[in-house]
CSV table of C-alpha atoms and ligand atoms in Angstrom, one decimal:
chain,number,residue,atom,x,y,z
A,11,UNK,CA,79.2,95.2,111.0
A,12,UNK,CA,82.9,95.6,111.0
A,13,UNK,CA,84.5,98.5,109.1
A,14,UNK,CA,88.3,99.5,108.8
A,15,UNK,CA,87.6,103.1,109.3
A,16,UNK,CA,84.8,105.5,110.0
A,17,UNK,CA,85.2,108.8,107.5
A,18,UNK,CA,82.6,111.4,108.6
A,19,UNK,CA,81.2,113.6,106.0
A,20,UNK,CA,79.6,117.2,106.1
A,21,UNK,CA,76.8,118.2,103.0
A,22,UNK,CA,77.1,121.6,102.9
A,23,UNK,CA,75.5,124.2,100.3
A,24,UNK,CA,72.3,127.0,99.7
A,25,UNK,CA,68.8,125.6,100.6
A,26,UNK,CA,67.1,123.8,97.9
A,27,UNK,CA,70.3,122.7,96.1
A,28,UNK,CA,69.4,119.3,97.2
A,29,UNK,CA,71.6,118.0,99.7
A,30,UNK,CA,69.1,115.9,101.4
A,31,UNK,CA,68.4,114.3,98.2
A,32,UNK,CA,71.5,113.6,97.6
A,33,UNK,CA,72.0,111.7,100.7
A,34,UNK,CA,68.8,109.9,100.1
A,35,UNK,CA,70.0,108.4,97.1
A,36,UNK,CA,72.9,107.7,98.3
A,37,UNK,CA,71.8,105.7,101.1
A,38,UNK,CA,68.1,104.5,100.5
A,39,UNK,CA,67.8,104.7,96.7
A,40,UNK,CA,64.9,107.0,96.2
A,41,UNK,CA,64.4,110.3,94.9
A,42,UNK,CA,62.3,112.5,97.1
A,43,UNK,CA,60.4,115.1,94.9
A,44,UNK,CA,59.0,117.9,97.3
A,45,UNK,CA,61.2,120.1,99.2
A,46,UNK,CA,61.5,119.0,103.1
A,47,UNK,CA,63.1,121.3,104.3
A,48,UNK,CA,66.0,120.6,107.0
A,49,UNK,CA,66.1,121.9,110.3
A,50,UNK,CA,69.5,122.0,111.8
A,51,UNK,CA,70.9,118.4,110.6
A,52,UNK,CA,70.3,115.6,109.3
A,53,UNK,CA,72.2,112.4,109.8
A,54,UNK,CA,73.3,108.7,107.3
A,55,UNK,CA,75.5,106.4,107.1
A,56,UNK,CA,76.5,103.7,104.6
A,57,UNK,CA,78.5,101.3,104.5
A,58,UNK,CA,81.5,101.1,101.0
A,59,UNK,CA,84.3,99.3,100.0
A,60,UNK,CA,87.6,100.8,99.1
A,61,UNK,CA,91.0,98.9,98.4
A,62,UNK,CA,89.2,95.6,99.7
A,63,UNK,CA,88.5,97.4,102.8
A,64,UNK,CA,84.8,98.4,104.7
A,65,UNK,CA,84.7,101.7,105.2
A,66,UNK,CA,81.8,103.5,107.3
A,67,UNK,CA,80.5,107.4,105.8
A,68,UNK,CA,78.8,108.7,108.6
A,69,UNK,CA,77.2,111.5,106.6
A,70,UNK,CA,75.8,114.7,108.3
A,71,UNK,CA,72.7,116.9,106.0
A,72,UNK,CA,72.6,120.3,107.1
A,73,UNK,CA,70.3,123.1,106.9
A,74,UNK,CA,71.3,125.4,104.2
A,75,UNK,CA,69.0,128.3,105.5
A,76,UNK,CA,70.8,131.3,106.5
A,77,UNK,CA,69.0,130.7,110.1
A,78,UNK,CA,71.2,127.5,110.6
A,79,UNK,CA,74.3,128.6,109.6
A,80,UNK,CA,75.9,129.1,113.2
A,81,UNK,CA,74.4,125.0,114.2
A,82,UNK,CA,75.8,123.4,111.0
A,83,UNK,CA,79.2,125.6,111.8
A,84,UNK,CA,80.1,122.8,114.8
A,85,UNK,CA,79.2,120.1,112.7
A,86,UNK,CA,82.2,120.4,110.7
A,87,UNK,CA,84.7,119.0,113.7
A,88,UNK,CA,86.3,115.7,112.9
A,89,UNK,CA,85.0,115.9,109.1
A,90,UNK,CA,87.5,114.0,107.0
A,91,UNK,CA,85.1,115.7,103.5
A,92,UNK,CA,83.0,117.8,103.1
A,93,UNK,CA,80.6,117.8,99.7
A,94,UNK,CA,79.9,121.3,98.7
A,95,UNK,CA,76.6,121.8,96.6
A,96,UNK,CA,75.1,123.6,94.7
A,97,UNK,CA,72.2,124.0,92.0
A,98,UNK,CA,73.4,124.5,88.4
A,99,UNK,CA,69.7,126.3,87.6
A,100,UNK,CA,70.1,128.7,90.2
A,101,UNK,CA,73.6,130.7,89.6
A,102,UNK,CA,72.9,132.5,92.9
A,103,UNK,CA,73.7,129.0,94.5
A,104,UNK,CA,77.0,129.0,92.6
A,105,UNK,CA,77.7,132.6,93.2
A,106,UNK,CA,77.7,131.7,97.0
A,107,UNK,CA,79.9,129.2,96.7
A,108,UNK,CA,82.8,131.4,98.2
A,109,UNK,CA,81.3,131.9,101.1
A,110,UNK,CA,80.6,128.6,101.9
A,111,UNK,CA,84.2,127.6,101.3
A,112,UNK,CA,85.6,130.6,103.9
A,113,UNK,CA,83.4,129.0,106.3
A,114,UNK,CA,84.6,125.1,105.5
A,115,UNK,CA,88.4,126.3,105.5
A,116,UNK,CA,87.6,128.1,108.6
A,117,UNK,CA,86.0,125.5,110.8
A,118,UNK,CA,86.9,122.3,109.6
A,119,UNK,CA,90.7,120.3,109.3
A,120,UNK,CA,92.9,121.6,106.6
A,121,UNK,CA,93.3,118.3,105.5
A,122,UNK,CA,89.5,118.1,105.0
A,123,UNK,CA,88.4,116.5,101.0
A,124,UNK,CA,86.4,118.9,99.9
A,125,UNK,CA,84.2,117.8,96.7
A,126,UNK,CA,82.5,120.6,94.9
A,127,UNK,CA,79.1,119.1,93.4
A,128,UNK,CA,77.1,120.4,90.8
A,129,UNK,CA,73.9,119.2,91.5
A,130,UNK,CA,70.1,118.9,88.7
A,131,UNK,CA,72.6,118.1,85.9
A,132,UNK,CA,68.9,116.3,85.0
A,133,UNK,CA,67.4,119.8,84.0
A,134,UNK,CA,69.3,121.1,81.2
A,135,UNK,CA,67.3,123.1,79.9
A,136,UNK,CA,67.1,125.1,83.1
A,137,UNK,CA,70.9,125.1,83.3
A,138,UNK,CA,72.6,128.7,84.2
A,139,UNK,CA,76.0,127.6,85.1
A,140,UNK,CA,78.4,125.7,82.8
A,141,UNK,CA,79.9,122.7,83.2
A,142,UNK,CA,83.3,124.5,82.6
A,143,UNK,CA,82.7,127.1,85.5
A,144,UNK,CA,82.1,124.7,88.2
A,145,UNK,CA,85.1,122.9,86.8
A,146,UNK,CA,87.6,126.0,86.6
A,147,UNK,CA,86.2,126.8,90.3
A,148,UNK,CA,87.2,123.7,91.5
A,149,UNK,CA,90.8,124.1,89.6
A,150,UNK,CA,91.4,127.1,91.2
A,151,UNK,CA,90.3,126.4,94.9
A,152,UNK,CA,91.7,122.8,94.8
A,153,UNK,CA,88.8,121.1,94.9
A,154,UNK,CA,87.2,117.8,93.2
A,155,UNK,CA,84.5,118.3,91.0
A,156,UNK,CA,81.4,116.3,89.5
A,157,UNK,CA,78.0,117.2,88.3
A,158,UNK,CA,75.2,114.8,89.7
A,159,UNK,CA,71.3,114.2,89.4
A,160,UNK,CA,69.8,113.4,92.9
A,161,UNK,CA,66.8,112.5,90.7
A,162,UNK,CA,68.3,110.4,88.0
A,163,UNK,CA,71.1,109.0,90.4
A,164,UNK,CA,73.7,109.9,88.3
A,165,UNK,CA,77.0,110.5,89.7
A,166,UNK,CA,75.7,110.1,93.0
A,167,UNK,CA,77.7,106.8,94.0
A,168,UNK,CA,80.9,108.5,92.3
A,169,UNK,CA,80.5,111.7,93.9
A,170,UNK,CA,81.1,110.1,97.6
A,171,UNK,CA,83.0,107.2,97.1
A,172,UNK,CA,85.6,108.9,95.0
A,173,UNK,CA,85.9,111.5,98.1
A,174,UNK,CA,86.4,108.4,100.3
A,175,UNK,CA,89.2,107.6,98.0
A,176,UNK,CA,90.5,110.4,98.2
A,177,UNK,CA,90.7,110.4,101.6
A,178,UNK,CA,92.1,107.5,101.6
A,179,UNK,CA,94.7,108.2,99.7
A,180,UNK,CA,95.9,110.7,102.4
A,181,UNK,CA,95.7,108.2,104.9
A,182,UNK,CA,97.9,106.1,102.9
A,183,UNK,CA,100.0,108.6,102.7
A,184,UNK,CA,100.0,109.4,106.0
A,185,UNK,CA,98.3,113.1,105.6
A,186,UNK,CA,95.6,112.0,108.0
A,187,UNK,CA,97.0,110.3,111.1
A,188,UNK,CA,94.4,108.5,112.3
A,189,UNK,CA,96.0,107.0,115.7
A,190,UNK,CA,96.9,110.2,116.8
A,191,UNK,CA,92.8,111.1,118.1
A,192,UNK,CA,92.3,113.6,120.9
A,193,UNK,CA,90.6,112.0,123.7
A,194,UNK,CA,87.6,114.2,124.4
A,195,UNK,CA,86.5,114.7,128.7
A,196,UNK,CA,84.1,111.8,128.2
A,197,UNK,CA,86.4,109.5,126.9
A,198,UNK,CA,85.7,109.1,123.7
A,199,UNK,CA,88.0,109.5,120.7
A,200,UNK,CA,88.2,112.7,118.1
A,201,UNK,CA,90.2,112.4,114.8
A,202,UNK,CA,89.4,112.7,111.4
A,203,UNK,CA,87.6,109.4,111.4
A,204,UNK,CA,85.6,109.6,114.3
A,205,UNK,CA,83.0,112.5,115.7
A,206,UNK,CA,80.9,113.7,118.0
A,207,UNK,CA,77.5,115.6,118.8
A,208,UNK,CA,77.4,117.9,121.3
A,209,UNK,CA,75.6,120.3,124.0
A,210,UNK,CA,76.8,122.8,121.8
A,211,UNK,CA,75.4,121.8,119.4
A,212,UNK,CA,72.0,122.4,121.6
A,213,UNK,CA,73.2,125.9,123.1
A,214,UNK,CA,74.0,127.2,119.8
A,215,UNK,CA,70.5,125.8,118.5
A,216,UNK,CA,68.8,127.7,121.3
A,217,UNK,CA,70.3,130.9,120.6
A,218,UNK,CA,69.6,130.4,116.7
A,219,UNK,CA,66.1,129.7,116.5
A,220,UNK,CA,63.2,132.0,118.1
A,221,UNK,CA,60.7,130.4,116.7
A,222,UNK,CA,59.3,128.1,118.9
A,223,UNK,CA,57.7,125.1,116.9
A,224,UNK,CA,61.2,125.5,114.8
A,225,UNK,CA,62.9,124.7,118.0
A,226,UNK,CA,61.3,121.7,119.0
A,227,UNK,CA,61.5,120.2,116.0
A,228,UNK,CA,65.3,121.0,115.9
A,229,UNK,CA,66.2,119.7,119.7
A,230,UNK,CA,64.1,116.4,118.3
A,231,UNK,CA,66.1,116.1,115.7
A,232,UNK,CA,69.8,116.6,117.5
A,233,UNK,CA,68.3,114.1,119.9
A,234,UNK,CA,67.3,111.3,117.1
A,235,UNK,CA,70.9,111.7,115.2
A,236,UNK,CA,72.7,111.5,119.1
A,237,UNK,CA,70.5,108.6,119.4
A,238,UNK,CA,71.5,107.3,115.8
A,239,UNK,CA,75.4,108.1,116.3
A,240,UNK,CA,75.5,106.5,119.8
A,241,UNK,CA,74.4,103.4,117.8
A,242,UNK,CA,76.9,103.7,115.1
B,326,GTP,N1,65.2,117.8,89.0
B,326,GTP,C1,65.9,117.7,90.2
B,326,GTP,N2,65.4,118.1,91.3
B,326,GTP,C2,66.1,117.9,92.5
B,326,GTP,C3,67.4,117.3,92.4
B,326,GTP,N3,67.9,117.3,93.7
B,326,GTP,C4,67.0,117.8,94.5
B,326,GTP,N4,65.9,118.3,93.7
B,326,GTP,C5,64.7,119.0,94.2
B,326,GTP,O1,65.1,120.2,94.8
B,326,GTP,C6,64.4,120.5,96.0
B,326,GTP,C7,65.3,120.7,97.2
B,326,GTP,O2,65.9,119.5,97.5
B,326,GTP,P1,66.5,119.2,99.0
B,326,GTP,O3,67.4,118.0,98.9
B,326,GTP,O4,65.4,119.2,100.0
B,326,GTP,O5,67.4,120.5,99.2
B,326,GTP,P2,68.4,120.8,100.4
B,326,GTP,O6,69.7,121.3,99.8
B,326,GTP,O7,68.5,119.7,101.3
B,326,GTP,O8,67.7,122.1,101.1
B,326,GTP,P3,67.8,122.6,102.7
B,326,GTP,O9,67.5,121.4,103.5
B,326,GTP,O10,66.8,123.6,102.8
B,326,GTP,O11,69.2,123.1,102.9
B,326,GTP,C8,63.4,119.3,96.1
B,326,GTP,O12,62.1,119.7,95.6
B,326,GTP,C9,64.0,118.2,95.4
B,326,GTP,O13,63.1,117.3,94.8
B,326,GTP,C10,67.9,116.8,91.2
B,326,GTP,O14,69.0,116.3,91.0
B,326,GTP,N5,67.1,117.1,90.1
B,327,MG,MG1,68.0,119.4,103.2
């Protein structure tokens, strides 16, 4: 299907936050109760509509595991936003969230959307971080903010359409030039809409993860989302 533009995004955020979820929601429509934990990445795509126009999310799960942290790391190349999780039960997954934003400003463009997500706004009862703190974090580090329910589905459509929007925007505006891509050796195009896998991606994998059935289950799944992005 044709698209105007291709905005990759990066899910980012402790393990068990649920980022997979999230995605799953977004893309399939179902909740997935048990904890599947990801190895290295995960990859979706869907298609939306903004101002009239079709836009592709090429969306990119990683592995929130400590373990992973130097794979997901090369991942954030070419993201146009980045959806930063975490779990308002756990306030460990909120204390972290400086970290994790060091490490987005770091590696990815400085133009990058980031939307800060508080995610299980389903279990209330089980809350440990206000509403009010995620929001005055996101004040003061620029960020957008929402609370969501990959269980319930709310705010899950909101949370990444309105970071397409806002992207968007900066195209409009011309923040994000989008004709001026770097041509990479093999040809293919690198800008803020467009991406790539790649062997470093596999080297870095290799060096990360000793474990053996681990890393066979992560070269399978950098092969099946090459695979999937070659088809995008
Ligand atoms: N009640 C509730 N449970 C959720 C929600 N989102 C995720 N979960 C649960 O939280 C657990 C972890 O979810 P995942 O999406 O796998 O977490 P993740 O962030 O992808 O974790 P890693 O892949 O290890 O980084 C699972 O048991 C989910 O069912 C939610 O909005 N509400
Ligand atoms: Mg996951």
């Amino acid at each position: 299907m044709a698209y105007a533009y291709l905005f990759k995004y990066i899910i980012i955020g402790d393990t068990g936050v649920g980022k997979s979820c999230l995605l799953l929601q977004f893309t399939d429509k179902r909740f997935q109760p048990v904890h599947d934990l990801t190895i290295g990445v995960e990859f979706g795509a869907r298609m939306i509509t903004i101002d009239g126009k079709q836009i592709k999310l090429q969306i990119w799960d990683t592995a929130g595991q400590e373990s992973f942290r130097s794979i997901t790391r090369s991942y954030y190349r070419g993201a146009a936003g980045a959806l930063l999780v975490y779990d308002i039960t756990r306030r460990d997954t909120f204390n972290h969230l400086t970290t994790w934003l060091e490490d987005a400003r770091q590696h990815s463009n400085s133009n990058m959307v980031i939307m800060l997500i508080g995610n299980k706004s389903d279990l209330e009862s089980r809350r440990e971080v206000k509403k009010e703190e995620g929001e005055a974090f996101a004040r003061e580090h620029g960020l957008i903010f929402m609370e969501t329910s990959a269980k319930t589905a709310s705010n899950v459509e909101e949370a990444f359409i309105n970071t397409a929007k806002e992207i968007y925007e900066k195209i409009q505006e011309g923040v994000f030039d989008i004709n001026n891509e770097k041509r990479l050796k093999n040809g293919r195009k690198l800008s803020c809409c467009y991406t790539t896998t790649t062997d470093a991606s596999i080297s870095a994998l290799r060096t990360q993860v000793k474990d053996r059935g681990l890393w066979r289950r992560s070269i399978y799944a950098v092969a099946r989302n090459q695979r999937q992005l070659n088809g995008t």
